[in-house]
């Protein structure tokens, strides 16, 4: 916690002061943008209200000082992705965030002396094209929600929902980085091998069980050398920030292919990420204890245990999933919120995921993405995918228009939202992660 978290701070960017604003001056997430329909190169920006502060413009304006950590951090933003800033470590990213907080606060001397500075520094978000915020070299998806794992296991193994290793080891798989797309990109229904329980042989056809998965993504900041594990006490230092992740899944393809090696084509066709990365520093007021383990559960092995992580390794982050069918949008019906879950229920903390990933000597690199896996809670309306919400299609979901859904249909638009709020702190948000399903080729 530091001066940037003060709940009384306001900004001269008026839209940042709205009570429900995702991007008040206490947040200041990083992303990559350019003006829509321009030939500009994408560049790093910082969200403030409904505007984007252009970091390159701030450098040119001379408001980041000379030979300061903030200026060094801004100069690392010269490429069209955040990897350079991520690699510098939390001190430099924090210095830039602190300086931008001063610059964007109500009463800032630079703005008071010359209000026209706003025109030179800011771009309206509605006029900007946003990009995947980092050059993601590797993407790993975990399975960190015990409620999600138990629900899914109950459908296939009702007598033994959780496999024996689940409470000992963070389970994950390596996803496909090349098919990660930014929010707003259409997602084409994939084709694959399908084989129902009564089918004699598989067929090759469009998936009939297309699903979303509401997840949180953690971007790696500082990497580690090949062969050198990351102690859990140091793990959070290697986390730069968080975004929203929709791990689209073809459940019928997955059911046929996943044995014996796990997810492959059922999940490699598209993964959608939100455009803004909220720094771990901005999340400081919303840290929470790790979820308590039920009596009788095995304690984590020493390399996964830290008293500090157990005390503050969780994040009080609320996640919403909204669905709007094509018909709903045509009739002007607002998207329907179908679930709300809390990240505080996760069985494994972000630090445990990173420490486990690097424990065998795997070298994580700046910009790598570690996703949490579907975030589900114990309540029915906290289930983070349709596989759980409709219990594999046996309990269809009803939309406001009367349409029902077992799984997603062409034209459906899925929106993930995330926010943090608590008494004594300013609410901050992660923005949106949105994708519309288009028909298979």
Tab-separated table of C-alpha atoms in Angstrom:
chain	number	residue	atom	x	y	z
A	1	UNK	CA	0.000	0.000	0.000
A	2	UNK	CA	1.256	3.486	-0.848
A	3	UNK	CA	0.087	6.977	-1.767
A	4	UNK	CA	-1.368	5.811	-5.110
A	5	UNK	CA	-4.021	3.772	-3.286
A	6	UNK	CA	-5.548	6.661	-1.317
A	7	UNK	CA	-9.343	6.392	-1.717
A	8	UNK	CA	-9.752	10.191	-1.610
A	9	UNK	CA	-7.745	10.737	-4.802
A	10	UNK	CA	-9.640	12.078	-7.814
A	11	UNK	CA	-8.514	12.881	-11.347
A	12	UNK	CA	-8.816	15.825	-13.718
A	13	UNK	CA	-10.079	13.199	-16.166
A	14	UNK	CA	-13.690	13.469	-14.997
A	15	UNK	CA	-14.834	10.056	-16.284
A	16	UNK	CA	-12.340	8.417	-13.911
A	17	UNK	CA	-14.253	9.762	-10.907
A	18	UNK	CA	-17.529	7.917	-11.554
A	19	UNK	CA	-18.249	5.522	-8.652
A	20	UNK	CA	-18.487	2.519	-10.978
A	21	UNK	CA	-15.504	3.436	-13.175
A	22	UNK	CA	-13.175	0.500	-13.816
A	23	UNK	CA	-10.193	2.781	-14.318
A	24	UNK	CA	-9.993	5.459	-11.613
A	25	UNK	CA	-6.668	7.087	-10.812
A	26	UNK	CA	-6.088	4.347	-8.203
A	27	UNK	CA	-5.919	1.696	-10.970
A	28	UNK	CA	-3.903	2.832	-14.027
A	29	UNK	CA	-3.637	-0.475	-15.922
A	30	UNK	CA	-1.312	-0.886	-18.897
A	31	UNK	CA	-2.282	-1.878	-22.427
A	32	UNK	CA	-1.349	-1.476	-26.101
A	33	UNK	CA	-3.335	0.692	-28.530
A	34	UNK	CA	-3.379	2.878	-31.615
A	35	UNK	CA	-5.925	5.313	-33.021
A	36	UNK	CA	-8.610	3.439	-34.917
A	37	UNK	CA	-8.253	3.421	-38.728
A	38	UNK	CA	-4.772	4.936	-38.564
A	39	UNK	CA	-1.426	3.623	-39.780
A	40	UNK	CA	0.235	4.343	-36.430
A	41	UNK	CA	2.333	1.659	-34.815
A	42	UNK	CA	0.694	0.186	-31.707
A	43	UNK	CA	2.154	1.615	-28.502
A	44	UNK	CA	1.775	1.405	-24.745
A	45	UNK	CA	-0.975	3.314	-22.999
A	46	UNK	CA	-2.520	3.569	-19.541
A	47	UNK	CA	-6.283	3.508	-18.996
A	48	UNK	CA	-7.755	6.414	-17.013
A	49	UNK	CA	-11.547	6.683	-17.019
A	50	UNK	CA	-12.727	6.474	-20.625
A	51	UNK	CA	-9.385	7.754	-21.928
A	52	UNK	CA	-5.928	6.334	-22.633
A	53	UNK	CA	-2.779	8.138	-21.594
A	54	UNK	CA	-0.183	7.763	-24.356
A	55	UNK	CA	3.127	6.896	-22.606
A	56	UNK	CA	5.154	7.955	-25.660
A	57	UNK	CA	3.401	11.332	-25.647
A	58	UNK	CA	4.172	11.734	-21.945
A	59	UNK	CA	7.846	11.149	-22.721
A	60	UNK	CA	7.787	13.726	-25.491
A	61	UNK	CA	5.984	16.190	-23.217
A	62	UNK	CA	8.826	15.907	-20.694
A	63	UNK	CA	6.587	15.169	-17.699
A	64	UNK	CA	8.362	11.983	-16.601
A	65	UNK	CA	11.576	13.630	-15.435
A	66	UNK	CA	15.151	13.144	-16.548
A	67	UNK	CA	17.166	10.102	-15.537
A	68	UNK	CA	14.403	8.809	-13.266
A	69	UNK	CA	13.112	5.233	-12.827
A	70	UNK	CA	9.775	6.425	-14.225
A	71	UNK	CA	11.450	7.653	-17.385
A	72	UNK	CA	13.466	4.434	-17.707
A	73	UNK	CA	10.226	2.461	-17.403
A	74	UNK	CA	8.520	4.641	-20.020
A	75	UNK	CA	11.444	4.228	-22.410
A	76	UNK	CA	11.026	0.441	-22.042
A	77	UNK	CA	7.536	0.903	-23.503
A	78	UNK	CA	8.941	1.734	-26.942
A	79	UNK	CA	7.908	-1.593	-28.498
A	80	UNK	CA	4.270	-2.412	-29.361
A	81	UNK	CA	3.874	-4.652	-26.307
A	82	UNK	CA	4.498	-4.574	-22.561
A	83	UNK	CA	7.306	-7.111	-22.354
A	84	UNK	CA	10.071	-4.515	-21.957
A	85	UNK	CA	8.332	-2.896	-19.008
A	86	UNK	CA	7.485	-6.283	-17.517
A	87	UNK	CA	11.127	-7.365	-17.661
A	88	UNK	CA	12.365	-4.396	-15.612
A	89	UNK	CA	10.719	-5.596	-12.435
A	90	UNK	CA	8.139	-4.132	-10.053
A	91	UNK	CA	10.252	-1.183	-8.887
A	92	UNK	CA	10.341	0.420	-12.336
A	93	UNK	CA	6.704	-0.303	-13.198
A	94	UNK	CA	5.771	1.055	-9.780
A	95	UNK	CA	7.807	4.219	-10.327
A	96	UNK	CA	6.029	4.907	-13.624
A	97	UNK	CA	2.654	4.215	-12.041
A	98	UNK	CA	3.453	6.589	-9.165
A	99	UNK	CA	4.501	9.374	-11.519
A	100	UNK	CA	1.407	8.925	-13.700
A	101	UNK	CA	-0.731	8.964	-10.561
A	102	UNK	CA	0.726	12.370	-9.669
A	103	UNK	CA	0.271	13.638	-13.214
A	104	UNK	CA	-3.369	12.548	-13.504
A	105	UNK	CA	-4.603	13.644	-10.070
A	106	UNK	CA	-6.950	16.563	-9.654
A	107	UNK	CA	-4.842	19.678	-9.077
A	108	UNK	CA	-1.723	18.281	-10.762
A	109	UNK	CA	0.561	21.308	-11.499
A	110	UNK	CA	1.104	20.277	-15.131
A	111	UNK	CA	-2.616	20.270	-15.878
A	112	UNK	CA	-3.366	23.330	-13.770
A	113	UNK	CA	-0.723	25.330	-15.656
A	114	UNK	CA	-1.784	24.089	-19.101
A	115	UNK	CA	-5.158	22.282	-19.375
A	116	UNK	CA	-4.498	21.704	-23.077
A	117	UNK	CA	-1.969	19.047	-22.057
A	118	UNK	CA	-4.967	16.699	-21.974
A	119	UNK	CA	-5.302	16.936	-25.751
A	120	UNK	CA	-1.652	15.987	-26.224
A	121	UNK	CA	-1.571	13.116	-23.720
A	122	UNK	CA	-4.990	11.464	-23.970
A	123	UNK	CA	-6.887	9.436	-26.562
A	124	UNK	CA	-10.540	8.467	-26.170
A	125	UNK	CA	-10.937	4.711	-25.734
A	126	UNK	CA	-13.827	4.712	-28.223
A	127	UNK	CA	-11.385	6.036	-30.841
A	128	UNK	CA	-8.704	3.424	-30.109
A	129	UNK	CA	-7.955	-0.048	-31.393
A	130	UNK	CA	-6.695	-2.302	-28.602
A	131	UNK	CA	-4.312	-5.251	-28.879
A	132	UNK	CA	-3.168	-8.296	-26.923
A	133	UNK	CA	-1.089	-6.449	-24.322
A	134	UNK	CA	2.042	-8.604	-24.401
A	135	UNK	CA	3.985	-10.743	-26.808
A	136	UNK	CA	3.016	-14.018	-25.132
A	137	UNK	CA	5.746	-16.562	-25.696
A	138	UNK	CA	4.148	-19.297	-23.594
A	139	UNK	CA	0.677	-19.809	-22.171
A	140	UNK	CA	-0.160	-22.226	-19.362
A	141	UNK	CA	-3.683	-22.908	-18.143
A	142	UNK	CA	-4.220	-24.260	-14.641
A	143	UNK	CA	-7.119	-26.002	-12.904
A	144	UNK	CA	-6.974	-24.103	-9.622
A	145	UNK	CA	-10.655	-24.065	-8.587
A	146	UNK	CA	-11.541	-27.075	-6.471
A	147	UNK	CA	-15.242	-26.338	-7.018
A	148	UNK	CA	-14.821	-26.445	-10.797
A	149	UNK	CA	-12.714	-29.603	-10.591
A	150	UNK	CA	-15.248	-31.281	-8.299
A	151	UNK	CA	-18.231	-30.349	-10.473
A	152	UNK	CA	-16.593	-31.569	-13.679
A	153	UNK	CA	-15.322	-34.705	-11.987
A	154	UNK	CA	-18.805	-35.450	-10.646
A	155	UNK	CA	-20.194	-35.592	-14.195
A	156	UNK	CA	-17.696	-38.218	-15.312
A	157	UNK	CA	-16.688	-39.919	-12.034
A	158	UNK	CA	-19.575	-39.420	-9.566
A	159	UNK	CA	-18.036	-41.802	-7.044
A	160	UNK	CA	-14.588	-40.220	-7.227
A	161	UNK	CA	-14.850	-36.619	-8.515
A	162	UNK	CA	-11.329	-35.473	-7.629
A	163	UNK	CA	-8.331	-37.424	-8.842
A	164	UNK	CA	-5.899	-38.309	-6.028
A	165	UNK	CA	-3.249	-35.762	-7.042
A	166	UNK	CA	-5.521	-32.681	-7.131
A	167	UNK	CA	-4.967	-31.499	-3.551
A	168	UNK	CA	-1.228	-32.121	-3.724
A	169	UNK	CA	-0.186	-30.488	-7.000
A	170	UNK	CA	-1.432	-27.523	-9.065
A	171	UNK	CA	-2.695	-29.148	-12.270
A	172	UNK	CA	-2.126	-27.368	-15.583
A	173	UNK	CA	-1.528	-27.825	-19.279
A	174	UNK	CA	0.387	-25.853	-21.901
A	175	UNK	CA	-1.994	-23.922	-24.143
A	176	UNK	CA	-1.517	-22.419	-27.586
A	177	UNK	CA	-0.075	-18.892	-27.483
A	178	UNK	CA	-0.524	-18.230	-31.219
A	179	UNK	CA	-4.336	-18.314	-31.019
A	180	UNK	CA	-4.665	-15.846	-28.130
A	181	UNK	CA	-6.800	-12.935	-29.334
A	182	UNK	CA	-7.854	-9.628	-27.812
A	183	UNK	CA	-11.344	-8.868	-26.546
A	184	UNK	CA	-13.786	-8.141	-29.357
A	185	UNK	CA	-12.268	-10.595	-31.827
A	186	UNK	CA	-14.917	-12.981	-33.289
A	187	UNK	CA	-14.409	-16.633	-32.347
A	188	UNK	CA	-15.131	-19.137	-35.109
A	189	UNK	CA	-16.806	-22.372	-34.058
A	190	UNK	CA	-14.150	-25.084	-34.409
A	191	UNK	CA	-14.460	-28.461	-36.067
A	192	UNK	CA	-12.995	-31.630	-34.678
A	193	UNK	CA	-13.465	-35.314	-34.022
A	194	UNK	CA	-16.673	-36.073	-32.152
A	195	UNK	CA	-17.801	-39.410	-30.748
A	196	UNK	CA	-20.917	-39.783	-28.653
A	197	UNK	CA	-21.463	-42.634	-26.227
A	198	UNK	CA	-23.628	-44.502	-28.736
A	199	UNK	CA	-21.529	-43.841	-31.845
A	200	UNK	CA	-19.627	-46.681	-33.427
A	201	UNK	CA	-16.905	-44.382	-34.803
A	202	UNK	CA	-15.951	-40.712	-34.556
A	203	UNK	CA	-17.008	-38.104	-37.096
A	204	UNK	CA	-15.359	-34.825	-38.109
A	205	UNK	CA	-17.799	-31.945	-37.678
A	206	UNK	CA	-18.357	-28.568	-35.998
A	207	UNK	CA	-18.530	-28.811	-32.233
A	208	UNK	CA	-22.040	-28.980	-30.824
A	209	UNK	CA	-20.862	-28.227	-27.280
A	210	UNK	CA	-19.004	-24.926	-27.514
A	211	UNK	CA	-18.339	-23.409	-24.084
A	212	UNK	CA	-16.617	-20.458	-22.425
A	213	UNK	CA	-14.461	-20.569	-19.305
A	214	UNK	CA	-14.230	-17.517	-17.034
A	215	UNK	CA	-10.626	-17.259	-15.850
A	216	UNK	CA	-8.044	-14.830	-14.495
A	217	UNK	CA	-4.718	-14.497	-16.302
A	218	UNK	CA	-1.428	-13.602	-14.629
A	219	UNK	CA	1.328	-12.076	-16.744
A	220	UNK	CA	4.913	-12.891	-15.823
A	221	UNK	CA	7.144	-9.887	-15.192
A	222	UNK	CA	10.733	-10.690	-14.327
A	223	UNK	CA	11.699	-14.122	-15.610
A	224	UNK	CA	13.945	-16.751	-14.066
A	225	UNK	CA	17.067	-18.401	-15.476
A	226	UNK	CA	16.721	-21.825	-17.060
A	227	UNK	CA	17.272	-24.450	-14.388
A	228	UNK	CA	16.667	-22.038	-11.506
A	229	UNK	CA	13.372	-22.492	-9.625
A	230	UNK	CA	11.513	-19.572	-8.077
A	231	UNK	CA	11.018	-19.905	-4.293
A	232	UNK	CA	7.431	-19.255	-3.308
A	233	UNK	CA	8.575	-16.382	-1.083
A	234	UNK	CA	9.797	-14.633	-4.260
A	235	UNK	CA	7.033	-15.759	-6.602
A	236	UNK	CA	4.877	-12.631	-6.432
A	237	UNK	CA	7.817	-10.501	-7.486
A	238	UNK	CA	7.681	-12.351	-10.816
A	239	UNK	CA	3.996	-11.525	-11.372
A	240	UNK	CA	3.444	-8.259	-13.245
A	241	UNK	CA	-0.336	-8.061	-13.290
A	242	UNK	CA	-3.668	-9.625	-14.144
A	243	UNK	CA	-6.289	-9.652	-16.888
A	244	UNK	CA	-9.387	-11.601	-17.840
A	245	UNK	CA	-9.175	-14.810	-19.876
A	246	UNK	CA	-11.869	-16.747	-21.741
A	247	UNK	CA	-10.543	-20.227	-22.461
A	248	UNK	CA	-13.060	-21.241	-25.144
A	249	UNK	CA	-13.626	-25.004	-25.116
A	250	UNK	CA	-15.230	-27.552	-27.440
A	251	UNK	CA	-16.519	-29.986	-24.840
A	252	UNK	CA	-17.434	-32.827	-27.210
A	253	UNK	CA	-14.036	-32.681	-28.896
A	254	UNK	CA	-12.451	-32.552	-25.440
A	255	UNK	CA	-14.331	-35.611	-24.169
A	256	UNK	CA	-13.053	-37.765	-27.059
A	257	UNK	CA	-9.464	-36.546	-27.261
A	258	UNK	CA	-8.361	-35.750	-23.718
A	259	UNK	CA	-7.325	-39.269	-22.707
A	260	UNK	CA	-4.500	-39.974	-22.119
A	261	UNK	CA	-2.670	-36.637	-22.594
A	262	UNK	CA	-5.294	-33.997	-21.846
A	263	UNK	CA	-6.582	-30.917	-23.736
A	264	UNK	CA	-5.463	-30.333	-27.316
A	265	UNK	CA	-7.672	-29.260	-30.253
A	266	UNK	CA	-10.638	-28.694	-27.941
A	267	UNK	CA	-8.887	-25.617	-26.579
A	268	UNK	CA	-6.263	-24.479	-29.087
A	269	UNK	CA	-8.566	-22.672	-31.560
A	270	UNK	CA	-8.992	-19.443	-29.545
A	271	UNK	CA	-8.352	-17.909	-26.147
A	272	UNK	CA	-9.615	-14.364	-25.579
A	273	UNK	CA	-7.855	-11.928	-23.225
A	274	UNK	CA	-8.871	-8.501	-21.989
A	275	UNK	CA	-6.728	-5.617	-23.283
A	276	UNK	CA	-5.757	-4.067	-19.931
A	277	UNK	CA	-3.266	-5.464	-17.408
A	278	UNK	CA	-3.994	-4.376	-13.837
A	279	UNK	CA	-0.719	-4.398	-11.924
A	280	UNK	CA	-0.224	-6.422	-8.771
A	281	UNK	CA	0.557	-3.115	-7.063
A	282	UNK	CA	-2.889	-1.725	-7.937
A	283	UNK	CA	-4.437	-4.844	-6.366
A	284	UNK	CA	-2.704	-4.308	-3.002
A	285	UNK	CA	-5.843	-3.053	-1.184
A	286	UNK	CA	-7.746	-6.153	-2.258
A	287	UNK	CA	-5.415	-8.929	-1.185
A	288	UNK	CA	-7.040	-11.626	0.906
A	289	UNK	CA	-6.089	-14.805	2.754
A	290	UNK	CA	-5.728	-17.976	0.731
A	291	UNK	CA	-8.881	-20.076	0.799
A	292	UNK	CA	-8.905	-22.226	3.955
A	293	UNK	CA	-8.338	-25.894	3.308
A	294	UNK	CA	-10.951	-28.277	4.723
A	295	UNK	CA	-9.958	-30.413	7.687
A	296	UNK	CA	-8.193	-33.518	6.518
A	297	UNK	CA	-6.810	-32.010	3.320
A	298	UNK	CA	-3.058	-32.556	2.888
A	299	UNK	CA	-0.889	-29.502	3.592
A	300	UNK	CA	1.020	-28.179	0.577
A	301	UNK	CA	4.569	-29.456	0.250
A	302	UNK	CA	7.195	-27.013	1.579
A	303	UNK	CA	8.048	-25.571	-1.854
A	304	UNK	CA	4.385	-24.509	-2.155
A	305	UNK	CA	4.014	-23.113	1.368
A	306	UNK	CA	4.604	-19.590	2.627
A	307	UNK	CA	3.012	-18.028	5.696
A	308	UNK	CA	2.887	-14.677	3.917
A	309	UNK	CA	1.197	-16.232	0.880
A	310	UNK	CA	-1.378	-17.952	3.065
A	311	UNK	CA	-2.093	-14.642	4.811
A	312	UNK	CA	-2.405	-12.435	1.689
A	313	UNK	CA	-1.994	-14.628	-1.387
A	314	UNK	CA	-5.626	-14.445	-2.463
A	315	UNK	CA	-7.339	-11.633	-4.367
A	316	UNK	CA	-10.817	-10.318	-3.519
A	317	UNK	CA	-11.802	-10.177	-7.176
A	318	UNK	CA	-15.405	-10.600	-8.349
A	319	UNK	CA	-16.013	-12.124	-11.786
A	320	UNK	CA	-19.204	-11.833	-13.825
A	321	UNK	CA	-20.221	-13.701	-16.980
A	322	UNK	CA	-22.844	-12.180	-19.287
A	323	UNK	CA	-24.433	-13.693	-22.392
A	324	UNK	CA	-26.289	-11.871	-25.182
A	325	UNK	CA	-27.790	-13.908	-28.008
A	326	UNK	CA	-28.114	-12.436	-31.477
A	327	UNK	CA	-31.859	-12.106	-30.894
A	328	UNK	CA	-31.295	-10.267	-27.608
A	329	UNK	CA	-29.044	-7.740	-29.312
A	330	UNK	CA	-31.477	-7.253	-32.211
A	331	UNK	CA	-34.329	-6.628	-29.757
A	332	UNK	CA	-32.272	-4.316	-27.562
A	333	UNK	CA	-32.312	-6.696	-24.573
A	334	UNK	CA	-29.404	-6.157	-22.193
A	335	UNK	CA	-26.903	-8.994	-21.757
A	336	UNK	CA	-27.956	-11.454	-19.071
A	337	UNK	CA	-25.603	-12.077	-16.168
A	338	UNK	CA	-25.492	-15.841	-15.793
A	339	UNK	CA	-22.890	-16.202	-13.035
A	340	UNK	CA	-20.874	-14.322	-10.439
A	341	UNK	CA	-17.900	-15.876	-8.663
A	342	UNK	CA	-15.161	-14.771	-6.284
A	343	UNK	CA	-11.497	-15.468	-6.847
A	344	UNK	CA	-11.085	-15.899	-3.072
A	345	UNK	CA	-12.437	-19.451	-3.381
A	346	UNK	CA	-9.496	-20.730	-5.449
A	347	UNK	CA	-7.681	-23.759	-4.008
A	348	UNK	CA	-4.253	-22.619	-5.223
A	349	UNK	CA	-2.885	-19.067	-5.030
A	350	UNK	CA	-1.174	-17.247	-7.935
A	351	UNK	CA	2.178	-17.526	-6.145
A	352	UNK	CA	1.745	-21.283	-5.784
A	353	UNK	CA	0.971	-21.596	-9.498
A	354	UNK	CA	4.111	-19.705	-10.489
A	355	UNK	CA	6.376	-21.432	-7.956
A	356	UNK	CA	5.130	-24.836	-9.095
A	357	UNK	CA	5.556	-23.967	-12.770
A	358	UNK	CA	9.213	-23.030	-12.225
A	359	UNK	CA	9.978	-25.711	-9.626
A	360	UNK	CA	11.562	-28.099	-12.103
A	361	UNK	CA	13.753	-25.421	-13.661
A	362	UNK	CA	11.329	-24.154	-16.321
A	363	UNK	CA	12.384	-20.646	-17.331
A	364	UNK	CA	9.414	-18.282	-17.306
A	365	UNK	CA	9.823	-15.180	-19.448
A	366	UNK	CA	8.384	-11.655	-19.374
A	367	UNK	CA	4.955	-11.689	-20.982
A	368	UNK	CA	4.231	-15.375	-20.382
A	369	UNK	CA	0.608	-15.943	-19.407
A	370	UNK	CA	-0.514	-18.189	-16.551
A	371	UNK	CA	-4.297	-18.637	-16.439
A	372	UNK	CA	-6.132	-19.784	-13.335
A	373	UNK	CA	-8.519	-22.203	-14.957
A	374	UNK	CA	-12.281	-21.775	-14.642
A	375	UNK	CA	-13.199	-19.755	-11.553
A	376	UNK	CA	-16.209	-21.385	-9.890
A	377	UNK	CA	-17.595	-21.092	-6.387
A	378	UNK	CA	-19.678	-23.454	-4.259
A	379	UNK	CA	-23.018	-21.893	-5.276
A	380	UNK	CA	-24.834	-22.826	-8.484
A	381	UNK	CA	-24.804	-19.235	-9.756
A	382	UNK	CA	-21.035	-19.075	-9.214
A	383	UNK	CA	-20.206	-21.700	-11.846
A	384	UNK	CA	-17.847	-20.232	-14.428
A	385	UNK	CA	-18.765	-22.237	-17.559
A	386	UNK	CA	-21.832	-23.708	-19.241
A	387	UNK	CA	-20.605	-27.259	-18.694
A	388	UNK	CA	-21.234	-26.660	-14.993
A	389	UNK	CA	-24.154	-24.217	-15.213
A	390	UNK	CA	-26.228	-26.566	-17.415
A	391	UNK	CA	-24.713	-29.713	-15.904
A	392	UNK	CA	-23.455	-30.979	-19.256
A	393	UNK	CA	-26.592	-29.803	-21.027
A	394	UNK	CA	-29.133	-31.594	-18.815
A	395	UNK	CA	-30.324	-28.360	-17.126
A	396	UNK	CA	-30.584	-25.745	-19.924
A	397	UNK	CA	-30.144	-22.064	-19.166
A	398	UNK	CA	-33.043	-19.728	-20.024
A	399	UNK	CA	-32.253	-16.268	-21.423
A	400	UNK	CA	-34.528	-13.195	-21.021
A	401	UNK	CA	-36.025	-13.762	-24.503
A	402	UNK	CA	-37.096	-17.286	-23.566
A	403	UNK	CA	-34.285	-18.852	-25.597
A	404	UNK	CA	-32.518	-21.739	-23.911
A	405	UNK	CA	-28.890	-22.731	-23.967
A	406	UNK	CA	-27.176	-25.997	-23.216
A	407	UNK	CA	-24.029	-24.690	-24.895
A	408	UNK	CA	-23.220	-21.644	-27.031
A	409	UNK	CA	-24.898	-21.078	-30.394
A	410	UNK	CA	-23.689	-19.038	-33.351
A	411	UNK	CA	-24.243	-15.340	-32.739
A	412	UNK	CA	-23.971	-15.618	-28.954
A	413	UNK	CA	-21.732	-12.981	-27.380
A	414	UNK	CA	-19.990	-13.771	-24.092
A	415	UNK	CA	-18.643	-10.967	-21.901
A	416	UNK	CA	-16.454	-11.459	-18.822
A	417	UNK	CA	-16.082	-8.622	-16.322
A	418	UNK	CA	-14.007	-8.343	-13.180
A	419	UNK	CA	-13.790	-5.828	-10.354
A	420	UNK	CA	-12.451	-5.366	-6.826
A	421	UNK	CA	-14.185	-3.395	-4.106
A	422	UNK	CA	-14.128	-3.161	-0.330
A	423	UNK	CA	-14.810	-0.608	2.366
A	424	UNK	CA	-12.044	1.976	2.686
A	425	UNK	CA	-10.692	1.493	-0.852
A	426	UNK	CA	-11.594	2.822	-4.292
A	427	UNK	CA	-13.315	0.283	-6.527
A	428	UNK	CA	-11.185	-0.777	-9.515
A	429	UNK	CA	-12.001	-2.996	-12.480
A	430	UNK	CA	-10.331	-5.216	-15.051
A	431	UNK	CA	-12.561	-4.033	-17.904
A	432	UNK	CA	-14.160	-6.528	-20.278
A	433	UNK	CA	-13.209	-9.681	-22.147
A	434	UNK	CA	-15.698	-10.156	-24.981
A	435	UNK	CA	-16.141	-12.514	-27.911
A	436	UNK	CA	-18.931	-13.396	-30.347
A	437	UNK	CA	-19.321	-16.907	-31.758
A	438	UNK	CA	-19.336	-17.087	-35.556
A	439	UNK	CA	-20.300	-20.090	-37.671
A	440	UNK	CA	-17.847	-22.858	-38.508
A	441	UNK	CA	-16.298	-22.866	-41.962
